[in-house]
Amino acid sequence: MLQLPDSWTWDFWIADTGDAYHLFFLFASKALHDPERRHGRASIGHAVSKDLINWDRLPDVLVRGDEPSFDDVATWTGSTVRGDDGLWYLFYTGNSSRPAPGTQRIGVAVSEDLITFTKVDSVVVEAHPSWYEKSADSLWFDEAWRDPWVFRDAAGEGWHMLITARANHGETLERGVVGHAVSSDLLNWTVLPPITEPGGGFGQLEVPQVEVVDGRHVLIFSCLTDQIAERRRDEAGTGGVWAVIGDGPLGPFDIEQARLIVDHSRYAGRIVRDRSGEWQFLAFRNHEGGAFVGELADPVPFVPLLAAAYGSPAAQSGSVTHGGSVAG
């Protein structure tokens, strides 16, 4: 568990060097008093672990930029990969009040040692209005374009970025999609249509991640109770962390078939292999007993959570099921 006495922590991601797990996490001071204010004060912290349980804090990684930079309000969630040049690339969300409050864009910082990162000011990936909702036509409370999840193309011929986004059409609580961009060098990105369709019953699909688990391509994402369609609330009873199985790393993923795997007591779930090769599920402690907690919970095995929702690898159909509670 990662618990900071004077700060809340929430969304996070992990870079595995093979020797250690590097945790990058959002944090904000509890001196704000109201945890809902944390989003506008978020910075990116850093910790390291050998076992995904015991964490040693390292120097902080990033803070917001000066006006009028794309991240002049706060730095939000991302992912970290190692490029072919040996550098580490930390992609992150920049929140800005320009051109409208809540505008989100994606940038990158690079590092030689996974400790000191330098922002690359020329790299900013923005939502394309051909497919994605922009602030000018938004039905949402912000311009959703965040949480980049970057991974290498299966053929080794470039990189993919999956993004929390919203389609530019559909009902308010049906517009959530997983955005998509591609690059050959991690610096120059082309925005493409989303890999999922709107209409799955989600206002947004936060912190998306795709991995191969037991031979199945699994997309996990998070969505809160008040951001899912009424039919989803009627079926699942709560928001939380969701999973859906697809045919490949880019799907297709039928979001209508997404199943709740963990209720809203945990959020921003990630999966990572431990040193035995087993998939572990990590998430931050969200609302418990009606109060926000804001700390990273200990890992729990992921495969049982997936099996409870989807059954065995052969059983991939059926209606949405209730997710379980996770201790830790």
mmCIF file of C-alpha atoms in Angstrom:
data_model
loop_
_atom_site.group_PDB
_atom_site.id
_atom_site.type_symbol
_atom_site.label_atom_id
_atom_site.label_comp_id
_atom_site.label_asym_id
_atom_site.label_seq_id
_atom_site.Cartn_x
_atom_site.Cartn_y
_atom_site.Cartn_z
ATOM 1 C CA MET A 1 0.000 0.000 0.000
ATOM 2 C CA LEU A 2 1.107 3.536 -0.733
ATOM 3 C CA GLN A 3 -0.283 5.961 1.838
ATOM 4 C CA LEU A 4 0.937 9.545 2.099
ATOM 5 C CA PRO A 5 0.123 11.242 5.424
ATOM 6 C CA ASP A 6 -0.229 14.739 3.977
ATOM 7 C CA SER A 7 -1.485 14.062 0.425
ATOM 8 C CA TRP A 8 -4.225 12.219 -1.389
ATOM 9 C CA THR A 9 -3.124 9.841 -4.138
ATOM 10 C CA TRP A 10 -5.336 8.495 -6.881
ATOM 11 C CA ASP A 11 -4.776 7.570 -10.574
ATOM 12 C CA PHE A 12 -1.459 5.849 -11.284
ATOM 13 C CA TRP A 13 0.494 3.732 -13.747
ATOM 14 C CA ILE A 14 3.485 1.404 -13.551
ATOM 15 C CA ALA A 15 6.684 0.953 -15.570
ATOM 16 C CA ASP A 16 8.372 -2.408 -14.986
ATOM 17 C CA THR A 17 12.141 -2.415 -15.559
ATOM 18 C CA GLY A 18 12.411 -6.141 -14.812
ATOM 19 C CA ASP A 19 14.266 -5.320 -11.629
ATOM 20 C CA ALA A 20 11.777 -2.943 -10.023
ATOM 21 C CA TYR A 21 8.289 -1.531 -10.462
ATOM 22 C CA HIS A 22 8.182 2.228 -10.894
ATOM 23 C CA LEU A 23 4.886 3.742 -9.807
ATOM 24 C CA PHE A 24 3.821 7.131 -11.141
ATOM 25 C CA PHE A 25 0.836 8.584 -9.337
ATOM 26 C CA LEU A 26 -1.281 11.706 -9.043
ATOM 27 C CA PHE A 27 -1.187 13.468 -5.702
ATOM 28 C CA ALA A 28 -2.397 16.689 -4.100
ATOM 29 C CA SER A 29 -2.054 18.172 -0.633
ATOM 30 C CA LYS A 30 -4.711 17.459 1.987
ATOM 31 C CA ALA A 31 -4.361 21.124 2.944
ATOM 32 C CA LEU A 32 -6.995 21.651 0.238
ATOM 33 C CA HIS A 33 -9.427 20.075 2.774
ATOM 34 C CA ASP A 34 -11.965 19.151 0.090
ATOM 35 C CA PRO A 35 -10.730 16.122 -1.920
ATOM 36 C CA GLU A 36 -12.814 17.206 -4.911
ATOM 37 C CA ARG A 37 -10.426 20.143 -5.318
ATOM 38 C CA ARG A 38 -7.474 17.795 -5.854
ATOM 39 C CA HIS A 39 -7.982 17.554 -9.626
ATOM 40 C CA GLY A 40 -6.991 21.169 -10.151
ATOM 41 C CA ARG A 41 -3.851 20.783 -8.000
ATOM 42 C CA ALA A 42 -2.555 17.443 -9.231
ATOM 43 C CA SER A 43 1.149 16.733 -9.714
ATOM 44 C CA ILE A 44 2.868 13.461 -10.619
ATOM 45 C CA GLY A 45 4.760 11.610 -7.907
ATOM 46 C CA HIS A 46 7.042 8.587 -8.102
ATOM 47 C CA ALA A 47 7.714 5.511 -5.979
ATOM 48 C CA VAL A 48 9.523 2.195 -6.490
ATOM 49 C CA SER A 49 8.871 -1.348 -5.294
ATOM 50 C CA LYS A 50 10.168 -4.881 -5.671
ATOM 51 C CA ASP A 51 6.888 -6.590 -4.773
ATOM 52 C CA LEU A 52 4.017 -4.184 -5.637
ATOM 53 C CA ILE A 53 3.254 -3.888 -1.912
ATOM 54 C CA ASN A 54 6.100 -2.023 -0.228
ATOM 55 C CA TRP A 55 6.850 1.319 -1.891
ATOM 56 C CA ASP A 56 9.739 3.741 -1.433
ATOM 57 C CA ARG A 57 8.997 7.274 -2.519
ATOM 58 C CA LEU A 58 11.328 8.935 -5.019
ATOM 59 C CA PRO A 59 11.588 12.588 -6.097
ATOM 60 C CA ASP A 60 8.447 13.968 -7.712
ATOM 61 C CA VAL A 61 8.317 13.814 -11.498
ATOM 62 C CA LEU A 62 6.208 16.615 -12.958
ATOM 63 C CA VAL A 63 4.255 19.701 -11.947
ATOM 64 C CA ARG A 64 2.020 21.957 -13.999
ATOM 65 C CA GLY A 65 3.608 24.348 -16.489
ATOM 66 C CA ASP A 66 3.489 28.116 -16.634
ATOM 67 C CA GLU A 67 0.766 29.916 -18.561
ATOM 68 C CA PRO A 68 -0.040 29.565 -21.398
ATOM 69 C CA SER A 69 1.261 25.984 -21.613
ATOM 70 C CA PHE A 70 -1.128 23.113 -22.322
ATOM 71 C CA ASP A 71 -0.646 21.833 -18.737
ATOM 72 C CA ASP A 72 -0.905 25.136 -16.878
ATOM 73 C CA VAL A 73 -3.679 23.909 -14.532
ATOM 74 C CA ALA A 74 -2.565 20.380 -13.614
ATOM 75 C CA THR A 75 -0.737 17.259 -14.799
ATOM 76 C CA TRP A 76 -2.901 14.145 -14.964
ATOM 77 C CA THR A 77 -2.740 10.453 -15.773
ATOM 78 C CA GLY A 78 -0.522 8.773 -18.366
ATOM 79 C CA SER A 79 1.817 5.868 -19.081
ATOM 80 C CA THR A 80 5.570 5.298 -19.342
ATOM 81 C CA VAL A 81 7.423 3.242 -21.964
ATOM 82 C CA ARG A 82 11.009 2.756 -23.038
ATOM 83 C CA GLY A 83 11.762 3.786 -26.606
ATOM 84 C CA ASP A 84 14.073 2.158 -29.110
ATOM 85 C CA ASP A 85 16.602 4.905 -28.308
ATOM 86 C CA GLY A 86 16.833 3.735 -24.693
ATOM 87 C CA LEU A 87 15.047 6.795 -23.320
ATOM 88 C CA TRP A 88 11.993 6.584 -21.098
ATOM 89 C CA TYR A 89 8.928 8.410 -22.426
ATOM 90 C CA LEU A 90 6.347 9.500 -19.865
ATOM 91 C CA PHE A 91 3.097 10.456 -21.576
ATOM 92 C CA TYR A 92 0.708 12.464 -19.453
ATOM 93 C CA THR A 93 -2.440 14.552 -19.603
ATOM 94 C CA GLY A 94 -2.186 18.323 -19.428
ATOM 95 C CA ASN A 95 -5.217 20.172 -18.081
ATOM 96 C CA SER A 96 -5.656 23.794 -19.115
ATOM 97 C CA SER A 97 -8.224 26.584 -18.953
ATOM 98 C CA ARG A 98 -7.501 27.411 -22.606
ATOM 99 C CA PRO A 99 -9.276 27.552 -24.969
ATOM 100 C CA ALA A 100 -11.994 26.567 -22.469
ATOM 101 C CA PRO A 101 -11.956 25.371 -18.846
ATOM 102 C CA GLY A 102 -11.276 21.643 -18.632
ATOM 103 C CA THR A 103 -9.431 21.372 -21.947
ATOM 104 C CA GLN A 104 -7.248 18.259 -21.983
ATOM 105 C CA ARG A 105 -4.312 17.436 -24.225
ATOM 106 C CA ILE A 106 -1.507 14.905 -24.096
ATOM 107 C CA GLY A 107 2.204 15.638 -23.846
ATOM 108 C CA VAL A 108 5.391 13.755 -23.051
ATOM 109 C CA ALA A 109 8.476 14.070 -20.858
ATOM 110 C CA VAL A 110 11.661 12.045 -21.415
ATOM 111 C CA SER A 111 14.286 10.613 -19.096
ATOM 112 C CA GLU A 112 17.568 8.749 -19.339
ATOM 113 C CA ASP A 113 17.388 7.279 -15.835
ATOM 114 C CA LEU A 114 13.646 7.038 -15.042
ATOM 115 C CA ILE A 115 14.202 9.621 -12.301
ATOM 116 C CA THR A 116 14.626 13.068 -13.878
ATOM 117 C CA PHE A 117 12.159 13.901 -16.658
ATOM 118 C CA THR A 118 12.217 16.808 -19.088
ATOM 119 C CA LYS A 119 9.079 17.941 -20.891
ATOM 120 C CA VAL A 120 9.137 17.957 -24.700
ATOM 121 C CA ASP A 121 7.199 21.137 -25.401
ATOM 122 C CA SER A 122 6.680 20.402 -29.086
ATOM 123 C CA VAL A 123 4.702 17.192 -28.514
ATOM 124 C CA VAL A 124 1.032 17.788 -27.808
ATOM 125 C CA VAL A 125 -1.659 15.366 -29.005
ATOM 126 C CA GLU A 126 -5.151 16.863 -29.307
ATOM 127 C CA ALA A 127 -8.595 15.441 -29.982
ATOM 128 C CA HIS A 128 -9.585 15.660 -33.646
ATOM 129 C CA PRO A 129 -13.085 17.116 -34.199
ATOM 130 C CA SER A 130 -13.763 14.696 -37.051
ATOM 131 C CA TRP A 131 -14.463 11.980 -34.465
ATOM 132 C CA TYR A 132 -14.174 13.428 -30.972
ATOM 133 C CA GLU A 133 -16.147 15.841 -28.835
ATOM 134 C CA LYS A 134 -14.407 19.202 -28.371
ATOM 135 C CA SER A 135 -15.087 21.896 -25.796
ATOM 136 C CA ALA A 136 -17.026 23.977 -28.327
ATOM 137 C CA ASP A 137 -19.682 21.265 -28.795
ATOM 138 C CA SER A 138 -19.302 19.416 -25.501
ATOM 139 C CA LEU A 139 -22.255 18.014 -23.566
ATOM 140 C CA TRP A 140 -19.840 17.013 -20.808
ATOM 141 C CA PHE A 141 -18.231 18.952 -17.960
ATOM 142 C CA ASP A 142 -14.836 18.999 -19.682
ATOM 143 C CA GLU A 143 -13.148 18.129 -22.966
ATOM 144 C CA ALA A 144 -12.260 14.489 -22.363
ATOM 145 C CA TRP A 145 -8.894 13.666 -23.949
ATOM 146 C CA ARG A 146 -6.650 12.083 -21.341
ATOM 147 C CA ASP A 147 -5.143 8.972 -19.702
ATOM 148 C CA PRO A 148 -2.888 7.918 -22.609
ATOM 149 C CA TRP A 149 -1.978 4.218 -22.566
ATOM 150 C CA VAL A 150 0.962 3.672 -24.946
ATOM 151 C CA PHE A 151 2.151 0.280 -26.187
ATOM 152 C CA ARG A 152 4.218 -1.101 -29.021
ATOM 153 C CA ASP A 153 2.554 -2.366 -32.172
ATOM 154 C CA ALA A 154 2.390 -6.167 -32.253
ATOM 155 C CA ALA A 155 4.473 -6.216 -35.435
ATOM 156 C CA GLY A 156 7.050 -3.932 -33.829
ATOM 157 C CA GLU A 157 6.406 -1.234 -36.431
ATOM 158 C CA GLY A 158 5.470 1.687 -34.232
ATOM 159 C CA TRP A 159 3.316 2.567 -31.250
ATOM 160 C CA HIS A 160 -0.331 2.881 -30.317
ATOM 161 C CA MET A 161 -1.906 5.284 -27.857
ATOM 162 C CA LEU A 162 -5.306 4.574 -26.295
ATOM 163 C CA ILE A 163 -7.072 7.593 -24.824
ATOM 164 C CA THR A 164 -10.081 8.420 -22.653
ATOM 165 C CA ALA A 165 -12.297 10.318 -25.095
ATOM 166 C CA ARG A 166 -15.869 11.109 -26.096
ATOM 167 C CA ALA A 167 -17.475 10.754 -29.502
ATOM 168 C CA ASN A 168 -18.919 13.858 -31.135
ATOM 169 C CA HIS A 169 -22.386 12.318 -31.411
ATOM 170 C CA GLY A 170 -24.855 10.406 -29.273
ATOM 171 C CA GLU A 171 -26.584 10.839 -25.913
ATOM 172 C CA THR A 172 -24.578 12.384 -23.088
ATOM 173 C CA LEU A 173 -24.054 9.146 -21.119
ATOM 174 C CA GLU A 174 -23.433 7.103 -24.272
ATOM 175 C CA ARG A 175 -20.544 9.064 -25.835
ATOM 176 C CA GLY A 176 -17.646 7.446 -24.004
ATOM 177 C CA VAL A 177 -15.090 5.862 -26.376
ATOM 178 C CA VAL A 178 -11.450 4.782 -26.382
ATOM 179 C CA GLY A 179 -9.569 7.205 -28.605
ATOM 180 C CA HIS A 180 -6.635 6.120 -30.740
ATOM 181 C CA ALA A 181 -3.416 7.611 -32.103
ATOM 182 C CA VAL A 182 -0.345 6.064 -33.740
ATOM 183 C CA SER A 183 3.348 6.954 -34.006
ATOM 184 C CA SER A 184 6.524 5.519 -35.453
ATOM 185 C CA ASP A 185 8.876 7.348 -33.082
ATOM 186 C CA LEU A 186 6.882 8.292 -29.924
ATOM 187 C CA LEU A 187 7.172 11.978 -30.829
ATOM 188 C CA ASN A 188 5.021 12.468 -33.928
ATOM 189 C CA TRP A 189 1.458 11.245 -33.490
ATOM 190 C CA THR A 190 -1.479 10.848 -35.879
ATOM 191 C CA VAL A 191 -4.948 10.835 -34.334
ATOM 192 C CA LEU A 192 -7.289 8.160 -35.721
ATOM 193 C CA PRO A 193 -10.940 7.208 -35.140
ATOM 194 C CA PRO A 194 -11.729 5.543 -31.795
ATOM 195 C CA ILE A 195 -11.300 1.789 -31.392
ATOM 196 C CA THR A 196 -14.736 1.531 -29.752
ATOM 197 C CA GLU A 197 -18.159 2.829 -30.707
ATOM 198 C CA PRO A 198 -20.353 5.129 -28.598
ATOM 199 C CA GLY A 199 -23.577 3.684 -27.219
ATOM 200 C CA GLY A 200 -22.136 1.314 -24.601
ATOM 201 C CA GLY A 201 -23.741 3.086 -21.673
ATOM 202 C CA PHE A 202 -20.714 5.046 -20.458
ATOM 203 C CA GLY A 203 -20.139 8.782 -20.351
ATOM 204 C CA GLN A 204 -16.402 8.100 -20.420
ATOM 205 C CA LEU A 205 -14.009 5.155 -20.309
ATOM 206 C CA GLU A 206 -11.264 6.315 -17.952
ATOM 207 C CA VAL A 207 -7.685 5.002 -17.661
ATOM 208 C CA PRO A 208 -7.963 2.374 -20.433
ATOM 209 C CA GLN A 209 -5.435 -0.472 -20.564
ATOM 210 C CA VAL A 210 -5.225 -3.505 -22.870
ATOM 211 C CA GLU A 211 -3.346 -6.701 -21.985
ATOM 212 C CA VAL A 212 -3.399 -10.372 -22.992
ATOM 213 C CA VAL A 213 -4.662 -12.406 -20.033
ATOM 214 C CA ASP A 214 -5.004 -16.181 -20.372
ATOM 215 C CA GLY A 215 -4.907 -15.819 -24.145
ATOM 216 C CA ARG A 216 -7.649 -13.190 -24.249
ATOM 217 C CA HIS A 217 -7.244 -9.506 -25.122
ATOM 218 C CA VAL A 218 -8.775 -7.664 -22.185
ATOM 219 C CA LEU A 219 -9.580 -3.965 -22.107
ATOM 220 C CA ILE A 220 -10.083 -2.570 -18.609
ATOM 221 C CA PHE A 221 -11.384 0.909 -17.866
ATOM 222 C CA SER A 222 -13.153 2.802 -15.096
ATOM 223 C CA CYS A 223 -16.408 4.746 -14.940
ATOM 224 C CA LEU A 224 -18.190 6.188 -11.913
ATOM 225 C CA THR A 225 -21.809 5.480 -10.978
ATOM 226 C CA ASP A 226 -23.155 8.904 -11.975
ATOM 227 C CA GLN A 227 -21.403 8.664 -15.349
ATOM 228 C CA ILE A 228 -23.038 5.448 -16.557
ATOM 229 C CA ALA A 229 -26.400 5.209 -18.278
ATOM 230 C CA GLU A 230 -29.462 4.338 -16.239
ATOM 231 C CA ARG A 231 -29.671 0.849 -17.732
ATOM 232 C CA ARG A 232 -26.107 0.217 -16.536
ATOM 233 C CA ARG A 233 -26.979 1.405 -13.039
ATOM 234 C CA ASP A 234 -30.036 -0.838 -13.028
ATOM 235 C CA GLU A 235 -27.930 -3.865 -14.026
ATOM 236 C CA ALA A 236 -24.698 -3.336 -12.123
ATOM 237 C CA GLY A 237 -25.902 -1.191 -9.244
ATOM 238 C CA THR A 238 -22.692 0.827 -9.147
ATOM 239 C CA GLY A 239 -19.813 2.156 -11.189
ATOM 240 C CA GLY A 240 -16.216 1.096 -10.721
ATOM 241 C CA VAL A 241 -13.686 -0.818 -12.819
ATOM 242 C CA TRP A 242 -14.928 -2.631 -15.918
ATOM 243 C CA ALA A 243 -13.533 -5.199 -18.360
ATOM 244 C CA VAL A 244 -14.417 -6.301 -21.884
ATOM 245 C CA ILE A 245 -12.842 -8.973 -24.080
ATOM 246 C CA GLY A 246 -11.879 -8.320 -27.706
ATOM 247 C CA ASP A 247 -10.249 -9.985 -30.685
ATOM 248 C CA GLY A 248 -6.942 -8.113 -30.547
ATOM 249 C CA PRO A 249 -5.146 -5.232 -28.824
ATOM 250 C CA LEU A 250 -7.234 -2.791 -30.873
ATOM 251 C CA GLY A 251 -10.387 -4.881 -30.642
ATOM 252 C CA PRO A 252 -12.940 -4.783 -31.864
ATOM 253 C CA PHE A 253 -14.272 -4.351 -28.323
ATOM 254 C CA ASP A 254 -18.053 -4.393 -27.912
ATOM 255 C CA ILE A 255 -18.451 -2.010 -24.980
ATOM 256 C CA GLU A 256 -22.067 -3.095 -24.633
ATOM 257 C CA GLN A 257 -20.628 -6.373 -23.293
ATOM 258 C CA ALA A 258 -18.421 -4.728 -20.644
ATOM 259 C CA ARG A 259 -18.721 -6.292 -17.181
ATOM 260 C CA LEU A 260 -18.136 -4.675 -13.799
ATOM 261 C CA ILE A 261 -15.214 -6.395 -12.047
ATOM 262 C CA VAL A 262 -14.771 -4.141 -8.984
ATOM 263 C CA ASP A 263 -17.247 -1.711 -7.422
ATOM 264 C CA HIS A 264 -16.661 1.989 -6.821
ATOM 265 C CA SER A 265 -14.722 1.411 -3.593
ATOM 266 C CA ARG A 266 -11.746 1.011 -5.962
ATOM 267 C CA TYR A 267 -10.998 3.076 -9.050
ATOM 268 C CA ALA A 268 -8.513 3.605 -11.893
ATOM 269 C CA GLY A 269 -7.639 -0.090 -11.923
ATOM 270 C CA ARG A 270 -4.433 -1.334 -13.537
ATOM 271 C CA ILE A 271 -3.080 -4.826 -14.075
ATOM 272 C CA VAL A 272 0.589 -5.818 -13.975
ATOM 273 C CA ARG A 273 2.483 -9.103 -13.912
ATOM 274 C CA ASP A 274 4.229 -9.993 -10.684
ATOM 275 C CA ARG A 275 7.580 -11.790 -10.663
ATOM 276 C CA SER A 276 5.854 -15.185 -10.769
ATOM 277 C CA GLY A 277 4.124 -14.178 -14.018
ATOM 278 C CA GLU A 278 0.674 -13.836 -12.447
ATOM 279 C CA TRP A 279 -1.513 -10.831 -13.257
ATOM 280 C CA GLN A 280 -2.158 -8.586 -10.273
ATOM 281 C CA PHE A 281 -4.883 -5.948 -10.028
ATOM 282 C CA LEU A 282 -4.124 -2.612 -8.377
ATOM 283 C CA ALA A 283 -6.408 0.355 -7.807
ATOM 284 C CA PHE A 284 -6.670 3.333 -5.523
ATOM 285 C CA ARG A 285 -9.039 3.353 -2.569
ATOM 286 C CA ASN A 286 -11.852 5.604 -3.690
ATOM 287 C CA HIS A 287 -15.024 6.101 -1.649
ATOM 288 C CA GLU A 288 -15.450 3.929 1.420
ATOM 289 C CA GLY A 289 -18.137 4.571 3.991
ATOM 290 C CA GLY A 290 -19.185 7.678 2.092
ATOM 291 C CA ALA A 291 -15.745 9.318 2.319
ATOM 292 C CA PHE A 292 -12.902 9.645 -0.169
ATOM 293 C CA VAL A 293 -9.774 7.729 0.922
ATOM 294 C CA GLY A 294 -7.106 8.501 -1.694
ATOM 295 C CA GLU A 295 -4.376 5.897 -1.299
ATOM 296 C CA LEU A 296 -3.082 2.956 -3.335
ATOM 297 C CA ALA A 297 -4.437 -0.423 -2.205
ATOM 298 C CA ASP A 298 -2.413 -3.631 -2.121
ATOM 299 C CA PRO A 299 -2.650 -5.846 -5.217
ATOM 300 C CA VAL A 300 -5.067 -8.749 -5.564
ATOM 301 C CA PRO A 301 -5.043 -11.512 -8.223
ATOM 302 C CA PHE A 302 -6.737 -10.317 -11.394
ATOM 303 C CA VAL A 303 -7.720 -13.604 -13.035
ATOM 304 C CA PRO A 304 -10.347 -14.471 -10.380
ATOM 305 C CA LEU A 305 -11.931 -11.043 -10.856
ATOM 306 C CA LEU A 306 -12.096 -11.574 -14.606
ATOM 307 C CA ALA A 307 -13.421 -15.111 -14.166
ATOM 308 C CA ALA A 308 -16.171 -13.913 -11.830
ATOM 309 C CA ALA A 309 -17.370 -11.564 -14.569
ATOM 310 C CA TYR A 310 -16.612 -13.561 -17.708
ATOM 311 C CA GLY A 311 -16.151 -17.153 -16.608
ATOM 312 C CA SER A 312 -13.597 -19.364 -18.319
ATOM 313 C CA PRO A 313 -11.882 -18.301 -21.566
ATOM 314 C CA ALA A 314 -14.563 -20.210 -23.467
ATOM 315 C CA ALA A 315 -17.411 -18.312 -21.785
ATOM 316 C CA GLN A 316 -17.394 -14.808 -23.237
ATOM 317 C CA SER A 317 -21.063 -13.974 -23.583
ATOM 318 C CA GLY A 318 -23.929 -13.037 -21.308
ATOM 319 C CA SER A 319 -25.318 -10.034 -19.510
ATOM 320 C CA VAL A 320 -23.528 -7.556 -17.295
ATOM 321 C CA THR A 321 -22.801 -8.948 -13.828
ATOM 322 C CA HIS A 322 -22.129 -7.300 -10.511
ATOM 323 C CA GLY A 323 -18.516 -6.678 -9.595
ATOM 324 C CA GLY A 324 -17.038 -7.813 -6.322
ATOM 325 C CA SER A 325 -15.585 -5.919 -3.411
ATOM 326 C CA VAL A 326 -11.823 -5.956 -3.060
ATOM 327 C CA ALA A 327 -10.071 -5.842 0.278
ATOM 328 C CA GLY A 328 -6.669 -4.283 0.826
#
